[in-house]
Short mmCIF file of C-alpha atoms in Angstrom, two decimals:
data_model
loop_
_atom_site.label_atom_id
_atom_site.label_comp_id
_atom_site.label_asym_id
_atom_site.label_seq_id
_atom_site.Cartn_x
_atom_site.Cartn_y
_atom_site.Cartn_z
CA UNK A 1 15.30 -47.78 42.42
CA UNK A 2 11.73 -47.32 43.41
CA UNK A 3 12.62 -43.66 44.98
CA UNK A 4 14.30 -42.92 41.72
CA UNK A 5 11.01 -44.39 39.73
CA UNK A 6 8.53 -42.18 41.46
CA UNK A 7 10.41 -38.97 41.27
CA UNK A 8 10.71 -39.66 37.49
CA UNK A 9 7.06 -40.33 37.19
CA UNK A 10 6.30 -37.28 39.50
CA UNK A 11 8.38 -35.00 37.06
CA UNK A 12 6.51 -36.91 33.89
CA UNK A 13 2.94 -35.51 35.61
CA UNK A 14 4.40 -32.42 36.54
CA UNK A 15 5.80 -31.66 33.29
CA UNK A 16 2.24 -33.16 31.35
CA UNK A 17 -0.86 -30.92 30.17
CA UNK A 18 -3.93 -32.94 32.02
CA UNK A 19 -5.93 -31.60 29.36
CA UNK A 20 -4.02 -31.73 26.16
CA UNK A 21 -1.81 -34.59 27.06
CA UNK A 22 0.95 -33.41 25.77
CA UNK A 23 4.16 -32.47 27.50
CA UNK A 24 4.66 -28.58 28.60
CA UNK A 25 8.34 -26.84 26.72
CA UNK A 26 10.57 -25.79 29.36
CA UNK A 27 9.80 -21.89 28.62
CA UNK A 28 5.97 -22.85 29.45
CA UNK A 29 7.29 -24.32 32.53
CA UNK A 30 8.91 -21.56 33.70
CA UNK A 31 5.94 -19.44 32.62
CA UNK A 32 3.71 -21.42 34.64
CA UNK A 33 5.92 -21.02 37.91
CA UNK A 34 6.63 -17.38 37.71
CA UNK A 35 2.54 -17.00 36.82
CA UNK A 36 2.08 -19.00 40.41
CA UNK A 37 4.00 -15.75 42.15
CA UNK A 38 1.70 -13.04 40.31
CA UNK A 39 -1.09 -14.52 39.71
CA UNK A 40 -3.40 -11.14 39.64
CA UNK A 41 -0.49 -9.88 36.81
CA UNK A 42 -0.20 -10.01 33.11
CA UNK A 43 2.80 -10.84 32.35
CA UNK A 44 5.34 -9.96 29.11
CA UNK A 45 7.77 -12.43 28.81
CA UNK A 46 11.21 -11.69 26.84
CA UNK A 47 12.19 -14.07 24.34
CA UNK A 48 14.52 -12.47 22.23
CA UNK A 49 13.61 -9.78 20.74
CA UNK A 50 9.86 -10.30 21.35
CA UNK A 51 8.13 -9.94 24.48
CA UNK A 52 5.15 -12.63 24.69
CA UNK A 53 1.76 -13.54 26.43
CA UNK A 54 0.63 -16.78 27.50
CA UNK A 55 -2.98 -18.28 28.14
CA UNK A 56 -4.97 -15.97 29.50
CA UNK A 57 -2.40 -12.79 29.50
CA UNK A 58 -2.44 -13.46 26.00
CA UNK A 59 -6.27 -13.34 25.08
CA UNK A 60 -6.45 -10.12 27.49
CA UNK A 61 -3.33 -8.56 25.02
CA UNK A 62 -4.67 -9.73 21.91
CA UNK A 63 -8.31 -7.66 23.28
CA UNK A 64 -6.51 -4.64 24.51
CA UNK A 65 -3.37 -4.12 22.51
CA UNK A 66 -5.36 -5.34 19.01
CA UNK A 67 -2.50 -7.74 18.02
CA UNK A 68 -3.18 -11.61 17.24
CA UNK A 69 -3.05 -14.70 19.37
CA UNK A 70 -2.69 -18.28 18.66
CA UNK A 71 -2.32 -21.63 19.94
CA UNK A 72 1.46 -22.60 20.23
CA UNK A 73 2.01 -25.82 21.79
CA UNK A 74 0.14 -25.78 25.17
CA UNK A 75 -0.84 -22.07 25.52
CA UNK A 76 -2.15 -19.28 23.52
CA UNK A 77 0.19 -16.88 22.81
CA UNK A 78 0.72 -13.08 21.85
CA UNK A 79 4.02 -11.13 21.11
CA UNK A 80 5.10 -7.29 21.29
CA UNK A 81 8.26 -6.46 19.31
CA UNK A 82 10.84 -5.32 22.30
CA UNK A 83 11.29 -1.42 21.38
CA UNK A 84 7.40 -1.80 22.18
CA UNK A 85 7.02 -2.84 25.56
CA UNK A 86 6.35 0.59 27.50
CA UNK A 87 3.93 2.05 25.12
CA UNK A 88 1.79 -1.43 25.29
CA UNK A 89 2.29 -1.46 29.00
CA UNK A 90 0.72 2.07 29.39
CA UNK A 91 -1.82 0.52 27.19
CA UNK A 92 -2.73 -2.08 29.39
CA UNK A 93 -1.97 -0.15 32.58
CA UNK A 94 -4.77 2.52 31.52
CA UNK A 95 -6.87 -0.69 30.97
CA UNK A 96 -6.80 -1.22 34.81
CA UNK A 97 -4.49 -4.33 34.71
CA UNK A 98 -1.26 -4.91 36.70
CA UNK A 99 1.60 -5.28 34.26
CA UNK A 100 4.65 -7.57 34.59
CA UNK A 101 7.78 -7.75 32.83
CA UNK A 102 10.09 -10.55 33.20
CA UNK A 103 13.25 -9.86 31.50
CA UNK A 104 15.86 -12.68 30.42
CA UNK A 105 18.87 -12.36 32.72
CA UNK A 106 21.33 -13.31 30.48
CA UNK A 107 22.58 -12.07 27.10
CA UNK A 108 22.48 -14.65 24.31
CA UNK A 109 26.13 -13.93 23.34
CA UNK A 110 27.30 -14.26 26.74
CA UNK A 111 25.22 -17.64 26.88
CA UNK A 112 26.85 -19.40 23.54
CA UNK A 113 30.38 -18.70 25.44
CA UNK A 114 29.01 -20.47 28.27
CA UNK A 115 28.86 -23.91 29.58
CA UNK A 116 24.86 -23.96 29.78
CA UNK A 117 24.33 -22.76 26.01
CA UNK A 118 21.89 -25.41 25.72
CA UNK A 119 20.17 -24.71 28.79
CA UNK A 120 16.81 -22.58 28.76
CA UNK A 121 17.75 -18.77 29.48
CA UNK A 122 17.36 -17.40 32.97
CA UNK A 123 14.45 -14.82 33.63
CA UNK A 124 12.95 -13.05 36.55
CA UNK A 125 10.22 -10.28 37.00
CA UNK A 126 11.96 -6.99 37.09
CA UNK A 127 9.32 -4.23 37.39
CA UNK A 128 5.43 -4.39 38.16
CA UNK A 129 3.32 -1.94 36.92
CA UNK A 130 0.04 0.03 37.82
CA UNK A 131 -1.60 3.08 37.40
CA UNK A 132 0.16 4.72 40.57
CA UNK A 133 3.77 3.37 39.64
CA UNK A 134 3.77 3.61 35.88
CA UNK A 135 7.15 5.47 36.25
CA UNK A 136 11.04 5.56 35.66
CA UNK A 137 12.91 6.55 33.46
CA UNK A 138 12.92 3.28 31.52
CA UNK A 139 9.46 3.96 30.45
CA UNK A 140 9.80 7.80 29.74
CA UNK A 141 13.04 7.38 27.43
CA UNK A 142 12.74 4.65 25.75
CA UNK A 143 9.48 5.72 24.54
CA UNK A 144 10.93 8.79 23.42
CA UNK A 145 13.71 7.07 21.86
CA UNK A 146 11.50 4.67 19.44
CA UNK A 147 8.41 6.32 18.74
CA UNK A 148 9.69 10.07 18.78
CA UNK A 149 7.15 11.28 21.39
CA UNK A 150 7.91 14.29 23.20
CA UNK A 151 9.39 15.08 26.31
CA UNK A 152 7.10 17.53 27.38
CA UNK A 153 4.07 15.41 25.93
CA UNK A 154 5.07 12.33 28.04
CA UNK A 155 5.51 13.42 31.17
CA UNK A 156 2.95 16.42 31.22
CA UNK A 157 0.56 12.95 30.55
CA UNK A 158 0.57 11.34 34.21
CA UNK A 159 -2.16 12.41 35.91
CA UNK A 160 -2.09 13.16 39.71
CA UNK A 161 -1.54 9.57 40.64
CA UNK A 162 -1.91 9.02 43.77
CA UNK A 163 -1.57 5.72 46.08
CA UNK A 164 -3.72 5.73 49.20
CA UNK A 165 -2.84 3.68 51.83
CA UNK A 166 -5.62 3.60 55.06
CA UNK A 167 -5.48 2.48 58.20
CA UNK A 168 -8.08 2.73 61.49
CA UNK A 169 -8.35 2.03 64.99
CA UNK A 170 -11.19 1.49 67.31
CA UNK A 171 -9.89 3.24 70.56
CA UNK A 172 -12.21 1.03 72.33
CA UNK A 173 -15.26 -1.02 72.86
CA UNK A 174 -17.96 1.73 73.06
CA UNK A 175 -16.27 3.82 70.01
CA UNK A 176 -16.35 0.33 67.99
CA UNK A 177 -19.73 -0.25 68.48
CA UNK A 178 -20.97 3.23 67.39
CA UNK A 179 -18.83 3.06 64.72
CA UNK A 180 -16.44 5.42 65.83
CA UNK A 181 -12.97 5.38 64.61
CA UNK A 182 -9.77 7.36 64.31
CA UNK A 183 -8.34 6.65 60.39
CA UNK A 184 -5.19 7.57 59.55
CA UNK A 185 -4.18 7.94 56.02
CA UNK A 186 -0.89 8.55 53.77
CA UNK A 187 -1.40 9.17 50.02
CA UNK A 188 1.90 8.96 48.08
CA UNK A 189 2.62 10.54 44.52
CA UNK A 190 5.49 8.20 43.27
CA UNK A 191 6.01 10.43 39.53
CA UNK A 192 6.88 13.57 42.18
CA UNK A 193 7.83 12.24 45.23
CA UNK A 194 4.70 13.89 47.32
CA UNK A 195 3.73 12.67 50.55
CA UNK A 196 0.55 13.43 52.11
CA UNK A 197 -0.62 12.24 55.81
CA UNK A 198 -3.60 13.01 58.14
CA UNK A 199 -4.94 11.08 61.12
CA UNK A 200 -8.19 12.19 62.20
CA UNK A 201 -11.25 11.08 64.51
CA UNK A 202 -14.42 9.96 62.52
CA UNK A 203 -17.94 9.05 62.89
CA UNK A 204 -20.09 6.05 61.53
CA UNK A 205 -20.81 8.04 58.54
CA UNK A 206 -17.35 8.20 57.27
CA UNK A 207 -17.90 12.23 56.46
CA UNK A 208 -14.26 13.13 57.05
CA UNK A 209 -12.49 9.71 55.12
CA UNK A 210 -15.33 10.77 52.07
CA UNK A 211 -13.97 14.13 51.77
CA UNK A 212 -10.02 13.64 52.07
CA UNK A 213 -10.67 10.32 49.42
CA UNK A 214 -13.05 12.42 46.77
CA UNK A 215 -10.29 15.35 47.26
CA UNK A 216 -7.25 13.14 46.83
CA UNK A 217 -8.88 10.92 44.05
CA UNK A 218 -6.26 8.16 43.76
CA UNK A 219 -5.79 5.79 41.45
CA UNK A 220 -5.03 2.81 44.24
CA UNK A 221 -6.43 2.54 47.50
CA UNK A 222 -4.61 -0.29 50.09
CA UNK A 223 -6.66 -1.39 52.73
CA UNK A 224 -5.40 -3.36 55.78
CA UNK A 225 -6.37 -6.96 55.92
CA UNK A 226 -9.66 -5.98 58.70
CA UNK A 227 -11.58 -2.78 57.81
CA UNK A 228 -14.98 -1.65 59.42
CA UNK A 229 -17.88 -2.40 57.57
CA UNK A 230 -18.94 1.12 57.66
CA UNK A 231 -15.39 2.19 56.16
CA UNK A 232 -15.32 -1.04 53.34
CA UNK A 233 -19.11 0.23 52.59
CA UNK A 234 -17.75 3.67 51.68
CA UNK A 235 -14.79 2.43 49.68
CA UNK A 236 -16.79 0.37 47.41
CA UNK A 237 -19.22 3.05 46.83
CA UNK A 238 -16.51 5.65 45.98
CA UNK A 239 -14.38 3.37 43.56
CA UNK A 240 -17.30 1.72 42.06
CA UNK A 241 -18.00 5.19 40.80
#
């Protein structure tokens, strides 16, 4: 009985705003778990035939998108109608965010024939946006579809769009300490399938990574977890421009 107590009092703090007092819905719990996994993301929630923001993803929407936000129950909150989505998501995308959509996984016909009707519906991220994977032909057609917008014009749009990924290696000791290393870097264009890879020797100054970076010009650069100072100083430099 005790066990059984504490659980029930665990789930009563759980499910309670600290700062409102009031108890979260069951949609702004699940909200508040799937914002734990993608945490760096705005997220568009479907609920029906509205996609919405919560909190903070909802103040950023209402700023970029120009729609309105309120308070409803424990969160402020924007919506998009559905036919929508993509062209907001471009929106924000161009804005330099990262973009979720979490999509309910079940139909709401198929859930009033089914035993959980009652239940909340099932949802789960199914795409994540930025500028290097804005693509698919989800985005390109539907936008077409709804707002008339021409082949051509779409898809002659997307810039070279390029994701860098960069990787080095001290050979040894002596090179380290100069600041000698040999990079090696792959740039991928995911709207035409392009791959591009070069590993070369460089010096302290970074000359050769400069000039491969500056001609690439990518929209995302990954960097491994360690990266030489001389290297991270030359990064930060470039995209800060």
């Amino acid at each position: 009985s005790l066990k059984s107590y504490e659980n029930t009092q665990n789930t009563s703090d759980t499910n309670l705003n600290k700062r409102t007092k009031s108890i979260y819905t069951p949609l702004e719990l699940q909200f508040i778990e799937m914002k734990k996994q993608y945490k760096d993301a705005v997220l568009c929630v479907e609920c029906g035939y509205k996609y919405r923001f919560f909190g903070e993803d909802a103040e950023i929407a209402a700023k970029e998108l120009n729609i309105y936000c309120h308070q409803d129950h424990n969160f402020m909150t924007a919506s998009i109608p559905t036919h929508r989505l993509f062209v907001h998501v471009r929106r924000l995308v161009a804005k330099g965010y990262k973009v979720g959509v979490i999509k309910q996984m079940e139909t709401a016909a198929l859930k009033a024939a089914g035993e959980n009707k009652s239940s909340l519906f099932s949802r789960k991220l199914t795409a994540l946006y930025t500028k290097s994977t804005l693509i698919g032909e989800d985005i390109l057609f539907k936008e077409i579809w709804y707002d008339s917008v021409d082949v051509e014009e779409v898809t002659t749009d997307v810039p070279d769009n390029y994701l860098l990924c960069i990787y080095e290696n001290g050979e040894n000791l002596k090179d380290r300490k100069k600041g000698d290393v040999v990079i090696g870097i792959m740039a991928i264009q995911p709207t035409t399938g392009e791959v591009i890879f070069d590993s070369f020797r460089d010096c302290a100054s970074r000359l050769e990574l400069e000039s491969r970076v500056l001609r690439l010009q990518p929209v995302e650069i990954i960097l491994p977890s360690s990266l030489s100072d001389q290297s991270e100083k030359l990064i930060n430099s470039i995209t800060s421009m």
